mmCIF file of C-alpha atoms in Angstrom:
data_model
loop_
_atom_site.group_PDB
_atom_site.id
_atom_site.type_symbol
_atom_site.label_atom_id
_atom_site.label_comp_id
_atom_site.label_asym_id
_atom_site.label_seq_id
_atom_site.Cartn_x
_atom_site.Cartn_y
_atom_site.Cartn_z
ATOM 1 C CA UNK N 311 -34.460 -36.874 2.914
ATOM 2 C CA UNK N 312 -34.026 -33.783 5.122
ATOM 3 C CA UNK N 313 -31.270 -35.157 6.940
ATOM 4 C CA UNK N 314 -28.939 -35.654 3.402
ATOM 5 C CA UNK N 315 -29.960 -32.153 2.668
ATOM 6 C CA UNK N 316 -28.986 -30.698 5.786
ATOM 7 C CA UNK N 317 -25.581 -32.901 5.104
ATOM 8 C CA UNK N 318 -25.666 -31.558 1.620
ATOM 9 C CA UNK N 319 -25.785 -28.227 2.439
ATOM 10 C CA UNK N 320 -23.099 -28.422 5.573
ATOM 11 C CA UNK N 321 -20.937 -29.961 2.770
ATOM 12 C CA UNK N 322 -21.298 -27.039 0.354
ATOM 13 C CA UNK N 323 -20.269 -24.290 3.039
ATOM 14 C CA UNK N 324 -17.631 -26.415 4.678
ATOM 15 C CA UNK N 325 -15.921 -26.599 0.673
ATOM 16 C CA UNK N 326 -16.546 -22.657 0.122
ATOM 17 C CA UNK N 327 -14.917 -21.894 3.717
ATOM 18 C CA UNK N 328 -11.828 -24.376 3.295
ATOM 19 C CA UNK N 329 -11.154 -22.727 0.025
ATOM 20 C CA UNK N 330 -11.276 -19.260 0.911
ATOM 21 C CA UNK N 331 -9.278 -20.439 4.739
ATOM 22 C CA UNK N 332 -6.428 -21.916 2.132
ATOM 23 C CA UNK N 333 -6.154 -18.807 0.642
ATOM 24 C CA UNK N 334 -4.804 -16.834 4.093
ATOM 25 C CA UNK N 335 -1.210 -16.844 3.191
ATOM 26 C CA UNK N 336 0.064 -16.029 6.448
ATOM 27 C CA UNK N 337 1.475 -19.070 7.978
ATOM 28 C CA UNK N 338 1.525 -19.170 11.488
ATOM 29 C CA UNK N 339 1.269 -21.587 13.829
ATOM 30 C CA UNK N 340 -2.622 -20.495 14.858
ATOM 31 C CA UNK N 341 -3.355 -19.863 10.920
ATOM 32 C CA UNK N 342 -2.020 -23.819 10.053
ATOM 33 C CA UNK N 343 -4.469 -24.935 13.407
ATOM 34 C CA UNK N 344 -7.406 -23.097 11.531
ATOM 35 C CA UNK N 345 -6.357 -24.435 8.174
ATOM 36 C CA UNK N 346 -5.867 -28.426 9.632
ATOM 37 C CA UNK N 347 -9.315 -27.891 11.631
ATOM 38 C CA UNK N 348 -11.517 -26.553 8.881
ATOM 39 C CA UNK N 349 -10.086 -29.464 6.018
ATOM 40 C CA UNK N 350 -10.698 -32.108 8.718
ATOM 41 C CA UNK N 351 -14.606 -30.833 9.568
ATOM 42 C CA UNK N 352 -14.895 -30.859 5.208
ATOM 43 C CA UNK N 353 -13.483 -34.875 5.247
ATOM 44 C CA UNK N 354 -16.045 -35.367 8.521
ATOM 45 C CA UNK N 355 -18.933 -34.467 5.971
ATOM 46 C CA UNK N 356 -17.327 -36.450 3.489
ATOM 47 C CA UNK N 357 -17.489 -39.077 5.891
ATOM 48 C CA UNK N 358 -20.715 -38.225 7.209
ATOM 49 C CA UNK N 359 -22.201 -37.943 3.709
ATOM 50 C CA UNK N 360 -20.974 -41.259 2.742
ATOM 51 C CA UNK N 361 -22.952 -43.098 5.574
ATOM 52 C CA UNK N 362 -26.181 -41.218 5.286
ATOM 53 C CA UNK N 363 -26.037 -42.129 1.313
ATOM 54 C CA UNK N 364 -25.084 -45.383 2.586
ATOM 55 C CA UNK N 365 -22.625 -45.010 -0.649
ATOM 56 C CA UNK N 366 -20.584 -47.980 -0.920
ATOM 57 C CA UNK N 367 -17.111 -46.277 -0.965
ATOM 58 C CA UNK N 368 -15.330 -49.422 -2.474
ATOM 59 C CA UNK N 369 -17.236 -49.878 -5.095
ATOM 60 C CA UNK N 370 -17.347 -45.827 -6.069
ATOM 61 C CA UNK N 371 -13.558 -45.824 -5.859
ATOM 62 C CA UNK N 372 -13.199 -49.064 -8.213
ATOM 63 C CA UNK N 373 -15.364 -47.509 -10.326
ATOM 64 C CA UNK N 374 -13.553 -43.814 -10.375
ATOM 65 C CA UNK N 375 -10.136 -44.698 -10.041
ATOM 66 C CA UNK N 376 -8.263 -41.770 -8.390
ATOM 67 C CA UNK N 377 -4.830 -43.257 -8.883
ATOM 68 C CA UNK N 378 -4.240 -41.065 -11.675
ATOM 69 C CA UNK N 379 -4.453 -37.314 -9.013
ATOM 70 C CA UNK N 380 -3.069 -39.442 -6.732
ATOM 71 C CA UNK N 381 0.214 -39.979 -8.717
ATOM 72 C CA UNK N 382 0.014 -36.656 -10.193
ATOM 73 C CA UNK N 383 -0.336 -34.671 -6.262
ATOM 74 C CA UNK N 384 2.549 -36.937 -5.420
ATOM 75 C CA UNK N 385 4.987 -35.940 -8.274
ATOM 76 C CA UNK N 386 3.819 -32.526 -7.328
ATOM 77 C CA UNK N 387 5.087 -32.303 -3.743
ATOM 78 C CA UNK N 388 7.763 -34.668 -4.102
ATOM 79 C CA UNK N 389 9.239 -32.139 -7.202
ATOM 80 C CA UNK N 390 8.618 -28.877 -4.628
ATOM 81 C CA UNK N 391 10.166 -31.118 -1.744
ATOM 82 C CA UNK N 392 13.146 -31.911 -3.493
ATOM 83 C CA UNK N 393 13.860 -27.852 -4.806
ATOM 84 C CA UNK N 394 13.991 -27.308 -0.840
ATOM 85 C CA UNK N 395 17.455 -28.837 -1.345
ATOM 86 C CA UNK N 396 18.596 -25.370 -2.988
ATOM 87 C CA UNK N 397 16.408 -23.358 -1.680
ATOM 88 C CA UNK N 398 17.299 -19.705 -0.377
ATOM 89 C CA UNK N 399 14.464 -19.989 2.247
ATOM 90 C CA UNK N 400 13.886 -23.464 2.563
ATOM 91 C CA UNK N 401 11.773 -23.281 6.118
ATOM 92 C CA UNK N 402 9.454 -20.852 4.230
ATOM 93 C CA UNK N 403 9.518 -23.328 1.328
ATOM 94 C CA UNK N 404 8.266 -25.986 3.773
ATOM 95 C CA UNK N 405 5.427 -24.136 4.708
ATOM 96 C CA UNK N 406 4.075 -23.296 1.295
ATOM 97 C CA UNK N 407 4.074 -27.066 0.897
ATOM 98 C CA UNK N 408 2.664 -28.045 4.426
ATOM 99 C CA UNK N 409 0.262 -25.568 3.210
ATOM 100 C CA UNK N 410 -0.886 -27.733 0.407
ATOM 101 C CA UNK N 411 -0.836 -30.191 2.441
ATOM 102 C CA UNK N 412 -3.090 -29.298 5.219
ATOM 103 C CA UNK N 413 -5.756 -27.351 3.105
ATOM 104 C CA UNK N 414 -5.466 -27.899 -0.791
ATOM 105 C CA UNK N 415 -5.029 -31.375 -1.087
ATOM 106 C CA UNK N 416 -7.938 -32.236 0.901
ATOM 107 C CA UNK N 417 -9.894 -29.544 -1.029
ATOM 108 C CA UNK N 418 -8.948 -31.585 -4.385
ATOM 109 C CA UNK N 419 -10.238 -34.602 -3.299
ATOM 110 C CA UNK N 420 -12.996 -32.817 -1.454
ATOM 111 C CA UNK N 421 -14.032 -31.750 -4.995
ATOM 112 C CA UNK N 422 -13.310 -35.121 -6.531
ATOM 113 C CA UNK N 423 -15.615 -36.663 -4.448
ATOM 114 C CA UNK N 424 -18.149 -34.121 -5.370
ATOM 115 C CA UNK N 425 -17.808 -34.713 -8.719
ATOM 116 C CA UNK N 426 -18.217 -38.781 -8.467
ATOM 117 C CA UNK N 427 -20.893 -38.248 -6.532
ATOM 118 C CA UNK N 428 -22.695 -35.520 -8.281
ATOM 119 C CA UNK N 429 -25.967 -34.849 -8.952
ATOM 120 C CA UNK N 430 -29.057 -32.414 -10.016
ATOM 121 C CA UNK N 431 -30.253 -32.231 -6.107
ATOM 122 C CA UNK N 432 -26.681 -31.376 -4.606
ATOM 123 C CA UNK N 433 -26.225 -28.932 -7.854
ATOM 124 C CA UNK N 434 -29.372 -27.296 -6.539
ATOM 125 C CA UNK N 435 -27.822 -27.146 -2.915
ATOM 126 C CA UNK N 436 -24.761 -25.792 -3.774
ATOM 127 C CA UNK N 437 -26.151 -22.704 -5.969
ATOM 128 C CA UNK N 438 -28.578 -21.923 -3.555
ATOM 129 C CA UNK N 439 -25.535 -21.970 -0.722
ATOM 130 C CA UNK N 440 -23.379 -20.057 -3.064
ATOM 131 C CA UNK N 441 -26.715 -17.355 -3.642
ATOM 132 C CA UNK N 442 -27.204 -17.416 0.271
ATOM 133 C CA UNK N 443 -23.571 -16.663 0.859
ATOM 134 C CA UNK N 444 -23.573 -13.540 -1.843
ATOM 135 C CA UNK N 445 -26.896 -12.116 -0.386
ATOM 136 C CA UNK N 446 -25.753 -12.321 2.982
ATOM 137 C CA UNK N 447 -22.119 -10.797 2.782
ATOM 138 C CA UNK N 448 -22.418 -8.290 -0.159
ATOM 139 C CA UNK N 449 -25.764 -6.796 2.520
ATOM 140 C CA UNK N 450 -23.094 -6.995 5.191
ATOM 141 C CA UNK N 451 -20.183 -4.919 3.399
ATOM 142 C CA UNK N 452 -23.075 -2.484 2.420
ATOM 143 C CA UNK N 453 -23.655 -1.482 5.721
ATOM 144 C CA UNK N 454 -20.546 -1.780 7.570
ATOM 145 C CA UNK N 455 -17.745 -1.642 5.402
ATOM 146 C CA UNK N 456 -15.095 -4.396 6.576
ATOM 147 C CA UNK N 457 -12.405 -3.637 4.207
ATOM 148 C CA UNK N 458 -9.280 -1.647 4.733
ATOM 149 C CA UNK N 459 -7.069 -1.724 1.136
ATOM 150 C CA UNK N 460 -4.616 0.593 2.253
ATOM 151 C CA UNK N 461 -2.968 -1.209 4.887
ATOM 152 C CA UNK N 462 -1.566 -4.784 5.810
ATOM 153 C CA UNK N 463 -3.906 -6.962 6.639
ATOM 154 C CA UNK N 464 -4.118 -8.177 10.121
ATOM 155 C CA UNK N 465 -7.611 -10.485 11.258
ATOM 156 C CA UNK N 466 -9.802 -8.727 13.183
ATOM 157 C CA UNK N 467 -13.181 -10.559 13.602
ATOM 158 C CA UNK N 468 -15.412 -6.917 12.080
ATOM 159 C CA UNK N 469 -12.223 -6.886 9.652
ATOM 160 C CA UNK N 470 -11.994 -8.959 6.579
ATOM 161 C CA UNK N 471 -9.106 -9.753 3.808
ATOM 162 C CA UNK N 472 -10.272 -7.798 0.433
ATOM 163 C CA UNK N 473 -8.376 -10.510 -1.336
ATOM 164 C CA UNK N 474 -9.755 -13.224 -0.125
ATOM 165 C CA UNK N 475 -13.292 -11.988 -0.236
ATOM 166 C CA UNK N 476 -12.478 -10.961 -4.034
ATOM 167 C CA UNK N 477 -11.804 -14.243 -4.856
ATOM 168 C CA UNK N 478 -14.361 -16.293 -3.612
ATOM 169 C CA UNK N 479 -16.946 -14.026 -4.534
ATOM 170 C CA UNK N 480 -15.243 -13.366 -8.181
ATOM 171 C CA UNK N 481 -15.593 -17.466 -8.302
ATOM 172 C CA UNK N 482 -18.951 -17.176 -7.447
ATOM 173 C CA UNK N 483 -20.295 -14.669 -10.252
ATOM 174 C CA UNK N 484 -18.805 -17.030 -12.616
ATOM 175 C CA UNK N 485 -20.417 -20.434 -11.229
ATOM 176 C CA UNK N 486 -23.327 -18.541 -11.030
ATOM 177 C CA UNK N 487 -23.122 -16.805 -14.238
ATOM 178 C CA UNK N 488 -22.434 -20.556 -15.937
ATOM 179 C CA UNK N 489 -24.717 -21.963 -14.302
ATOM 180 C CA UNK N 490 -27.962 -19.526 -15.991
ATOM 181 C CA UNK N 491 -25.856 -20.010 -19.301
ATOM 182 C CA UNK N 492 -26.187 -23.759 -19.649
ATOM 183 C CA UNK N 493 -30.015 -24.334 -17.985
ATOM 184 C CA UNK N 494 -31.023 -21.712 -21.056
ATOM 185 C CA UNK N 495 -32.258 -25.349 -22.805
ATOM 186 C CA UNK N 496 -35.100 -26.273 -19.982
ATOM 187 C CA UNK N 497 -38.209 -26.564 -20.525
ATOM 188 C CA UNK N 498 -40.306 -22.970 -19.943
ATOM 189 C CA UNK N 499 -42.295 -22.794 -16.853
ATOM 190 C CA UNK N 500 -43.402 -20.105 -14.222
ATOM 191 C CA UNK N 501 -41.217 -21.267 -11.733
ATOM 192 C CA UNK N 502 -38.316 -21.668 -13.887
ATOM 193 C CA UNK N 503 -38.481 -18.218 -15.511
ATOM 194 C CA UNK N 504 -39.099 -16.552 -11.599
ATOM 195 C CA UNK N 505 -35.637 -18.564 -10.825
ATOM 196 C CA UNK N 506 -33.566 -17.459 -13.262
ATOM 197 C CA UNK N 507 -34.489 -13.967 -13.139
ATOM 198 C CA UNK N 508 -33.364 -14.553 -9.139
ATOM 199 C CA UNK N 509 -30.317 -15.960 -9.969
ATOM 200 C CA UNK N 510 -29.451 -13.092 -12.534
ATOM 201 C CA UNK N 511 -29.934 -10.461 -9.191
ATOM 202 C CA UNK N 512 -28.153 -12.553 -7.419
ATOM 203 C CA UNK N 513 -25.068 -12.750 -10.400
ATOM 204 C CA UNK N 514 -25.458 -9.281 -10.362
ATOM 205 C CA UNK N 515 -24.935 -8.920 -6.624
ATOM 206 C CA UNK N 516 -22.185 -11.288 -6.695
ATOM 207 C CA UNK N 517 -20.246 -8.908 -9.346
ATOM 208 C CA UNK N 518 -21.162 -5.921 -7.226
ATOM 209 C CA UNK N 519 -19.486 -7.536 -4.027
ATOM 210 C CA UNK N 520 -16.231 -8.537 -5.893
ATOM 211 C CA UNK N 521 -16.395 -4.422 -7.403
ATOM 212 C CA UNK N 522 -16.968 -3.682 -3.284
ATOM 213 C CA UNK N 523 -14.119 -5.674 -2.376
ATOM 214 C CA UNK N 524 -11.897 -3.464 -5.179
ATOM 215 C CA UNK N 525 -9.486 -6.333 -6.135
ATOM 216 C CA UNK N 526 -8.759 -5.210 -9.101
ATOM 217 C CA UNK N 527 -7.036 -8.337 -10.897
ATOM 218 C CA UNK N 528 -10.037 -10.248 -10.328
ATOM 219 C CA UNK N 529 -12.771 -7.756 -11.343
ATOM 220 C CA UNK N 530 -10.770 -7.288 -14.417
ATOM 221 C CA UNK N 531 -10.291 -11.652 -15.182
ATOM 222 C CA UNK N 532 -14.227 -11.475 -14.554
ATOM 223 C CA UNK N 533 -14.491 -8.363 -17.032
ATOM 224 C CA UNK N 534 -12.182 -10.531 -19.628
ATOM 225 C CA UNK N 535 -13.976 -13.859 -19.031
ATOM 226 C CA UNK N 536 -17.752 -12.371 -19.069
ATOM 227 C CA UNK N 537 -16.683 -9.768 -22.316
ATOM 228 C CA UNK N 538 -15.429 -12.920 -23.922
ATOM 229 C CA UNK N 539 -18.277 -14.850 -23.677
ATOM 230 C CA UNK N 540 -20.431 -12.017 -24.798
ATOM 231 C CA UNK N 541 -18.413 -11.566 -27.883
ATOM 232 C CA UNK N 542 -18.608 -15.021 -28.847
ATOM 233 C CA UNK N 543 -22.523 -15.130 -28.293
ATOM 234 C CA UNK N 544 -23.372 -11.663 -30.364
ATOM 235 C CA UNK N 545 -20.716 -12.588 -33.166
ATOM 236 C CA UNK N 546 -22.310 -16.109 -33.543
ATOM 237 C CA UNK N 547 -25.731 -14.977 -33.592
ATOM 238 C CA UNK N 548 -25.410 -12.296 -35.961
ATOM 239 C CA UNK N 549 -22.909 -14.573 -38.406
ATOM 240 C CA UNK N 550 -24.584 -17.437 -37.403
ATOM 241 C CA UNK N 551 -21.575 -19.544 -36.257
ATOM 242 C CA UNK N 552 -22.550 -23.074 -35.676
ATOM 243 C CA UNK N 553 -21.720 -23.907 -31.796
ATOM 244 C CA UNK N 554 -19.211 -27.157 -31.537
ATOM 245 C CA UNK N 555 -21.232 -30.360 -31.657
ATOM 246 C CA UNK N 556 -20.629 -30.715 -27.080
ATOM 247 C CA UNK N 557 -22.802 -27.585 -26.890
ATOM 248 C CA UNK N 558 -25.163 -27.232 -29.420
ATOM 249 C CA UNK N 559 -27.178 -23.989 -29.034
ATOM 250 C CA UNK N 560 -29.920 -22.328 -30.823
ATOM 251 C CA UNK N 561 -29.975 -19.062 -32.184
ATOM 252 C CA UNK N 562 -32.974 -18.352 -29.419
ATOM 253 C CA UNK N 563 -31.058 -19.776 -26.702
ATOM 254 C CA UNK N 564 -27.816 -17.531 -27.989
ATOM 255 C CA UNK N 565 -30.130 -14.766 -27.629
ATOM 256 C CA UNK N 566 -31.515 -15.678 -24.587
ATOM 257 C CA UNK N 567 -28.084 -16.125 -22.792
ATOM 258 C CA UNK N 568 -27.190 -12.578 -24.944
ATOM 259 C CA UNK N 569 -30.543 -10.674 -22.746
ATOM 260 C CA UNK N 570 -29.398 -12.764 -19.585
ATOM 261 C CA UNK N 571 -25.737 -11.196 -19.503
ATOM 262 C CA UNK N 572 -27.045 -7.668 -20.685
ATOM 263 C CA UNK N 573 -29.596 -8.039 -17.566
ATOM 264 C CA UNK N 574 -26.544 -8.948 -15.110
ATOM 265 C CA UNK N 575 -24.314 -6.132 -16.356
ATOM 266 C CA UNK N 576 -26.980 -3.417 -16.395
ATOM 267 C CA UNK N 577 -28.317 -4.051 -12.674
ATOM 268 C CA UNK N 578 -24.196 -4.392 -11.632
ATOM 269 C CA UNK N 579 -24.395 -0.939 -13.308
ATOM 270 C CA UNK N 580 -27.140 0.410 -11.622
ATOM 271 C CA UNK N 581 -26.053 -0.654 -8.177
ATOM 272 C CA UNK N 582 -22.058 0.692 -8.800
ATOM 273 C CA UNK N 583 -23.737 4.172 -9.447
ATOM 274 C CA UNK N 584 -26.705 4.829 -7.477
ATOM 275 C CA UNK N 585 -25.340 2.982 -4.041
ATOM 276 C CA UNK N 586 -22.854 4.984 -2.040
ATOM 277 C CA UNK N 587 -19.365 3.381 -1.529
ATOM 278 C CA UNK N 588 -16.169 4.281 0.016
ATOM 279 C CA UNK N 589 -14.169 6.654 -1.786
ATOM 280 C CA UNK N 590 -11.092 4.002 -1.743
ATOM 281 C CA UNK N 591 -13.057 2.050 -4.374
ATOM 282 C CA UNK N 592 -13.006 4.717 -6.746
ATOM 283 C CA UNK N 593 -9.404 5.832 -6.222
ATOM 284 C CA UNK N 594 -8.227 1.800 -6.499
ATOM 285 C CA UNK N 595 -9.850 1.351 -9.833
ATOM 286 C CA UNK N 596 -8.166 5.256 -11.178
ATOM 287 C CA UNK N 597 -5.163 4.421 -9.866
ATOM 288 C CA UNK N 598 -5.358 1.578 -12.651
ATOM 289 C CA UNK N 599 -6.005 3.662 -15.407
ATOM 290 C CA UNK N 600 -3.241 5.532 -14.850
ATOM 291 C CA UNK N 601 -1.016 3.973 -16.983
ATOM 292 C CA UNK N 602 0.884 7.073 -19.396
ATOM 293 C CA UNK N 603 3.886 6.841 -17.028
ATOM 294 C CA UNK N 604 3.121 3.514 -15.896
ATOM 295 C CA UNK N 605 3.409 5.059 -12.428
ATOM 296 C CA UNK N 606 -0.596 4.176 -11.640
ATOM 297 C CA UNK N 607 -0.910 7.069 -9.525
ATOM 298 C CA UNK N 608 1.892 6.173 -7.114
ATOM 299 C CA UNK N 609 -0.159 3.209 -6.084
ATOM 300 C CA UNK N 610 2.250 0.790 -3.980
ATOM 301 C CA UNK N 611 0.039 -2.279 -4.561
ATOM 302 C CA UNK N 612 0.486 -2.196 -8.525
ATOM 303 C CA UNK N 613 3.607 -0.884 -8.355
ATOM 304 C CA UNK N 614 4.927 -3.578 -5.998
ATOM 305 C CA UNK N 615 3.475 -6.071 -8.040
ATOM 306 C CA UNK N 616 5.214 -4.841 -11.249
ATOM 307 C CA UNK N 617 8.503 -4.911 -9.490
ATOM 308 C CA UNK N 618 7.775 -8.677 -8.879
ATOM 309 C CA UNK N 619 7.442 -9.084 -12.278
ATOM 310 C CA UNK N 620 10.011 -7.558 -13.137
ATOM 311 C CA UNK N 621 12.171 -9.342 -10.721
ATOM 312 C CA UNK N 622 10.846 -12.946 -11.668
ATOM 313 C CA UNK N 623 11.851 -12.210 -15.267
ATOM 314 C CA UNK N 624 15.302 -11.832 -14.090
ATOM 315 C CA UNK N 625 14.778 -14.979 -12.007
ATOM 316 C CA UNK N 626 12.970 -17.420 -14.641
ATOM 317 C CA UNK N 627 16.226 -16.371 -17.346
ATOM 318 C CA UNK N 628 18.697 -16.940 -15.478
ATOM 319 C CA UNK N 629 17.670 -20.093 -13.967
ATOM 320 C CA UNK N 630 14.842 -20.706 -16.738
ATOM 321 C CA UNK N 631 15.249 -25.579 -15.618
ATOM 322 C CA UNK N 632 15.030 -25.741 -11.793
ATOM 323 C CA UNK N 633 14.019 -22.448 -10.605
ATOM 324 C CA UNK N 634 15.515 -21.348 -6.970
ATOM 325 C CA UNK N 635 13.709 -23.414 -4.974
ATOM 326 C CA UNK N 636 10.165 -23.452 -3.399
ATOM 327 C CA UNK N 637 10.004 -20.639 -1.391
ATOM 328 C CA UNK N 638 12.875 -18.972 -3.073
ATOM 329 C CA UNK N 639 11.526 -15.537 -4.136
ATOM 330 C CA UNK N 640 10.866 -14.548 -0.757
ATOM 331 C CA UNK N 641 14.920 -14.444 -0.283
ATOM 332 C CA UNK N 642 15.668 -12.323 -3.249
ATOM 333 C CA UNK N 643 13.378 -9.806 -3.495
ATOM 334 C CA UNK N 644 14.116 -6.160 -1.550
ATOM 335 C CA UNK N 645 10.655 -6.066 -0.269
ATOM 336 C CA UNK N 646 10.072 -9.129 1.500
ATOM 337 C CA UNK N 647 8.044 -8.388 4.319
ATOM 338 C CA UNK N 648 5.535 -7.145 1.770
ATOM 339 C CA UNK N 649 5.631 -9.224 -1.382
ATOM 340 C CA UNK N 650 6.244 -12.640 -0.392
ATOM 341 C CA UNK N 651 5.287 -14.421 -3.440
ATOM 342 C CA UNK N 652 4.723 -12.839 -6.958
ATOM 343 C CA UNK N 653 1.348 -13.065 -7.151
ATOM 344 C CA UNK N 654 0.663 -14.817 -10.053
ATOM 345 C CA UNK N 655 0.594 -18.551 -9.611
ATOM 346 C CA UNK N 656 2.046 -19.625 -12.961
ATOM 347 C CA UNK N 657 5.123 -16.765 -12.271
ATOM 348 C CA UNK N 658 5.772 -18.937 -9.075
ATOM 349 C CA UNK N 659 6.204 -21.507 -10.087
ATOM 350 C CA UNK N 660 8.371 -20.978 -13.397
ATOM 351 C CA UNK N 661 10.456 -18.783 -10.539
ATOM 352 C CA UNK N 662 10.749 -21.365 -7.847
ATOM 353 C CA UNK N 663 10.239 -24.669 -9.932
ATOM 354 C CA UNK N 664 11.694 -23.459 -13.143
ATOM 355 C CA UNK N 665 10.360 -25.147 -16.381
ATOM 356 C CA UNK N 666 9.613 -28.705 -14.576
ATOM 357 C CA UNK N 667 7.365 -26.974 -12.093
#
């Protein structure tokens, strides 16, 4: 029993750190060695887990036939493999797709296997990783602030990527924040009520690390998502909207979930403005307000990122079926060595794959 926990939980932090290592878009030799290493440790726990389960692996993949993601991830690369063939850049093309190869694929099936295999006890292991994971590095940035916005990043071990961070721990707050959503329906008891107050804090904390990390774009997708669902909870209480017959809630559950998010957002509150932060938060999140002139302060970030835009439109229109090729953007943009990519997955691909990708 303490052994498949132990595996349980290895499994957990070995799928967090293989998703945020996929992220590093910097593909150098030494980055793809850290991305091959860290997908092959996750598919030696998936290995691992499988014999201390003693999970027949036959059987479970009669039963869940993956040929389905299996034809799909091969249409996928096979489409991005053949735009190489017009490519501007195809050798940077090649390693966006070796990317996918070395650490996304194996994170999909990773999380396929997760899913086929789930169950309440590894649910239980991988919130409490995820909890363990936002109480330990949100403490850490508090103390000794690892971020550096202004600049290009370059990995130093007391240095970490803002983006990256964001990400994973913008993921987190909603997992998290899910998660206390949809166990409203349990049945009341001491230690359930002492958990989910913990796991609010710990919500909380997770929304106050992705505000610490000051990626914007995420902390405003988590403002969006988390508004949204608020909306939807206090309109259907106070109209009382009937929830869709998949989630049936009660109007004390509604409310419930209502006090739950109101509890999260005040203590993210009450950290933002009584903890002291780096004044580079602050300035990041004006500079985004700043929008009269649609100059955002003279902030390069944004402004780079609107050029992109701008530049994919012109992209996407004039070659609106194909694209220019996997990897193409890179070429035809006048700040390459800064914008690579134009930072919006669903832009990249209608850019590089056209209306087939």
């Amino acid at each position: 029993m303490i052994q498949k926990k132990i595996v349980d939980y290895l499994l957990s932090i070995a799928f967090v750190l293989n998703l945020a290592v996929g992220m590093i878009s910097n593909y150098s030799t030494n980055i793809f060695l850290v991305k091959a290493v860290t997908s092959l440790l996750l598919l030696l726990l998936i290995f691992f887990d499988i014999r201390v389960n003693k999970i027949d692996s036959v059987k479970l993949l009669k039963e869940n036939n993956p040929k389905r993601l299996l034809i799909i991830l091969v249409l996928f690369i096979a489409y991005l493999s053949l735009t190489l063939t017009y490519s501007s850049d195809p050798q940077y093309g090649f390693q966006k797709i070796l990317n996918f190869l070395l650490s996304a694929i194996p994170s999909v099936f990773a999380f396929y296997y997760l899913v086929i295999t789930f169950d309440e006890k590894r649910l239980q292991v991988f919130i409490n990783s995820l909890v363990m994971f936002t109480i330990v590095t949100v403490l850490y940035i508090v103390i000794d602030y690892p971020f550096e916005q202004g600049t290009l990043y370059e990995f130093r071990p007391e240095r970490w990527s803002h983006v990256i961070y964001g990400r994973i721990i913008g993921c987190i707050a909603v997992v998290l924040l899910l998660y206390i959503l949809s166990n409203f329906n349990q049945p009341r008891t001491v230690h359930y009520g002492l958990r989910t107050i913990f796991l609010v804090m710990a919500t909380s904390l997770a929304v106050y690390g992705l505000y610490l990390s000051a990626l914007r774009s995420a902390f405003l997708g988590l403002l969006i998502v988390g508004g949204g669902v608020l909306v939807y909870l206090v309109t259907s209480v106070l109209f009382r909207v009937r929830s869709p017959s998949s989630f049936v809630l009660s109007q004390k559950n509604k409310l419930k979930m209502i006090a739950g998010m109101m509890l999260t957002i005040m203590l993210t509150l009450i950290m933002i403005i009584t903890i002291p932060k780096p004044e580079i938060i602050g300035a990041r999140f004006d500079n985004l307000t700043q929008v009269d002139d649609l100059k955002f302060g003279g902030d390069e970030p944004i402004n780079s990122r609107v050029e992109a835009l701008r530049l994919s439109k012109e992209i996407v229109l004039s070659n609106p079926i194909f694209g220019i090729g996997f990897g193409g953007f890179k070429a035809h943009n006048e700040f390459t060595e800064f914008i690579k990519y134009p930072h919006n997955i669903f832009v990249e691909m209608a850019v590089e794959g056209g209306v087939i990708g």
